[in-house]
XYZ file of C-alpha atoms in Angstrom:
149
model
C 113.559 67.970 122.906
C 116.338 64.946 122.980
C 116.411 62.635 120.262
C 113.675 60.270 122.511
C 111.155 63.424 122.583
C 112.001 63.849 118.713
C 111.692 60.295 117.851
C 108.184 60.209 119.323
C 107.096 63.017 116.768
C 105.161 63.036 113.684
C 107.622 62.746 110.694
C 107.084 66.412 109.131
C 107.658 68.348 112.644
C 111.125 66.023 113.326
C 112.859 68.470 111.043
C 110.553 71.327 111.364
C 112.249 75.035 111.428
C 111.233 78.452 111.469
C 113.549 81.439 110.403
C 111.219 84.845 110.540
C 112.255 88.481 109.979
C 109.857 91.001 112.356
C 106.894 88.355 112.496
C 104.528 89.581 115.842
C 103.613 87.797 118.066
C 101.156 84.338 117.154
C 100.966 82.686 120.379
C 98.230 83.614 123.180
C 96.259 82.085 125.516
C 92.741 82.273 127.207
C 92.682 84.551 130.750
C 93.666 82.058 132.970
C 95.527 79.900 130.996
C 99.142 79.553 130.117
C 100.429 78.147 126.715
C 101.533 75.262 127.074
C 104.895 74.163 128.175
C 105.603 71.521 125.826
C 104.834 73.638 122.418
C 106.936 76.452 123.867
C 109.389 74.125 124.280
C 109.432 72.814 120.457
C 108.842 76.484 119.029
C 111.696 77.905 121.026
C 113.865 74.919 119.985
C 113.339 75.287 116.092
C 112.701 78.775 115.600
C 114.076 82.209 115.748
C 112.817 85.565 114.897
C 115.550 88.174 113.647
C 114.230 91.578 115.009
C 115.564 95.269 113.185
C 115.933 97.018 116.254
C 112.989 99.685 115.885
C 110.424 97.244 114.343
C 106.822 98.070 116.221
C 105.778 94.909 114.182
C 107.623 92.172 116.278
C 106.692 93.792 119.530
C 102.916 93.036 118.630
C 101.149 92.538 121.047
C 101.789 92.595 124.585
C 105.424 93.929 124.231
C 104.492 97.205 122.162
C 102.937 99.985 124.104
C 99.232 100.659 121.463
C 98.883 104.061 123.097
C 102.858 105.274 122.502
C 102.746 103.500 119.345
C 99.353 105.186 117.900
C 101.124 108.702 118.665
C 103.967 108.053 116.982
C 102.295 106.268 113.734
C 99.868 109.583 113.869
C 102.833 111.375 113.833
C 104.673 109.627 111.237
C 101.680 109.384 109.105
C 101.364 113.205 108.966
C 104.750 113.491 108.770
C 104.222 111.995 105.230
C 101.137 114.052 103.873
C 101.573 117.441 102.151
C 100.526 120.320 104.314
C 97.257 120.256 102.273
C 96.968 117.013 102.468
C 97.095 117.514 106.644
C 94.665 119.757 106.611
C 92.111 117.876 104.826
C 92.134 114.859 106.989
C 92.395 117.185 110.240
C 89.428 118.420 108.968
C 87.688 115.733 107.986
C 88.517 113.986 111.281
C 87.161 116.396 113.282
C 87.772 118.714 116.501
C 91.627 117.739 117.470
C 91.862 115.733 114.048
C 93.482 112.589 113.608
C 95.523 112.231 116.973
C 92.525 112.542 118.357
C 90.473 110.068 116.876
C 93.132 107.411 116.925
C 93.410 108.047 121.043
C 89.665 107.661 121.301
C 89.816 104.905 118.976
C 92.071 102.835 121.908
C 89.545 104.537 124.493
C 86.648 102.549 123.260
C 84.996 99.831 125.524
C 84.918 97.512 122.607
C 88.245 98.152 121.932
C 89.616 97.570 124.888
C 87.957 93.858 125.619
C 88.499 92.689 121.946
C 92.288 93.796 121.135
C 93.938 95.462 124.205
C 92.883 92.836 126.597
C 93.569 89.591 124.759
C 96.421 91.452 123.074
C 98.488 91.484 126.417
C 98.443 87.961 126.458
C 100.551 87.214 123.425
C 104.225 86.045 123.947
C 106.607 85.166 121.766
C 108.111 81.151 121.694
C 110.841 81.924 119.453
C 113.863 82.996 120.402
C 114.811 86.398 119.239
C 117.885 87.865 117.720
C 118.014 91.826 116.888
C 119.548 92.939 114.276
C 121.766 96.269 114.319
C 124.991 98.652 114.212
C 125.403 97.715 118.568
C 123.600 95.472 120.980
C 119.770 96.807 122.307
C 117.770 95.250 124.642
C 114.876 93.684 122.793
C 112.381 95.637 125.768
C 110.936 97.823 126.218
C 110.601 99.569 123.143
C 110.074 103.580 123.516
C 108.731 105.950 121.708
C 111.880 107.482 121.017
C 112.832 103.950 119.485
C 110.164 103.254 116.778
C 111.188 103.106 113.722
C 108.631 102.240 110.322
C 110.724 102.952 107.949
């Protein structure tokens, strides 16, 4: 905003600023609705979000792909468990263990009208800097690219 838009706010949000590391996404709006222009106007203006290049976290919601993502933190979670430890929770998950169960989980109806639906209508307001050895585009984000560590 110019200084007669800033002059015209409330005291506390004339010097209001935002510096995040990896924050997701916070800003959504109803289907059929847009957020409004003039607040994502004054959050782009006064905030940016510093992004490590294979961060799932800032990508939440509608810019991180839940199904690619779920295989991949299945993946990475076994990846941490002893063999016996694998086993165990395979077994106790069931037929086709714990990949399994975390794709049906995403399946559900009720999961699909309370997160992935209003989840795909999160943006982000702040601007966006990534952080890394070379320049990456901040989308998409593969598979290949997520990184939790």
């Amino acid at each position: 905003q110019g200084s007669a838009g800033a002059a015209s706010l409330h005291p506390l949000l004339r010097g209001a600023r935002a510096v995040v590391f990896g924050a997701p996404m916070v800003f959504g709006a109803a289907p059929g609705a847009d957020v409004r222009q003039d607040l994502a106007d004054f959050v782009r203006a006064r905030s940016v979000n510093y992004v490590h290049a294979g961060d799932p976290a800032p990508r939440l919601w509608s810019e991180l792909n839940l199904d690619s993502f779920t295989r991949y933190f299945v993946e990475w979670l076994q990846g941490q468990m002893s063999s016996f430890s694998r086993r165990l929770t395979d077994y106790a998950a069931g037929t086709g263990g714990l990949a399994k169960r975390a794709h049906e989980l995403l399946q559900r109806p009720d999961i699909e009208t309370h997160l992935l639906k209003p989840a795909a209508r999160y943006v982000h307001l702040s601007r966006i800097r990534m952080l890394g050895a070379e320049f990456r585009p901040w989308r998409p984000l593969t598979q290949d690219s997520i990184r939790i560590e």
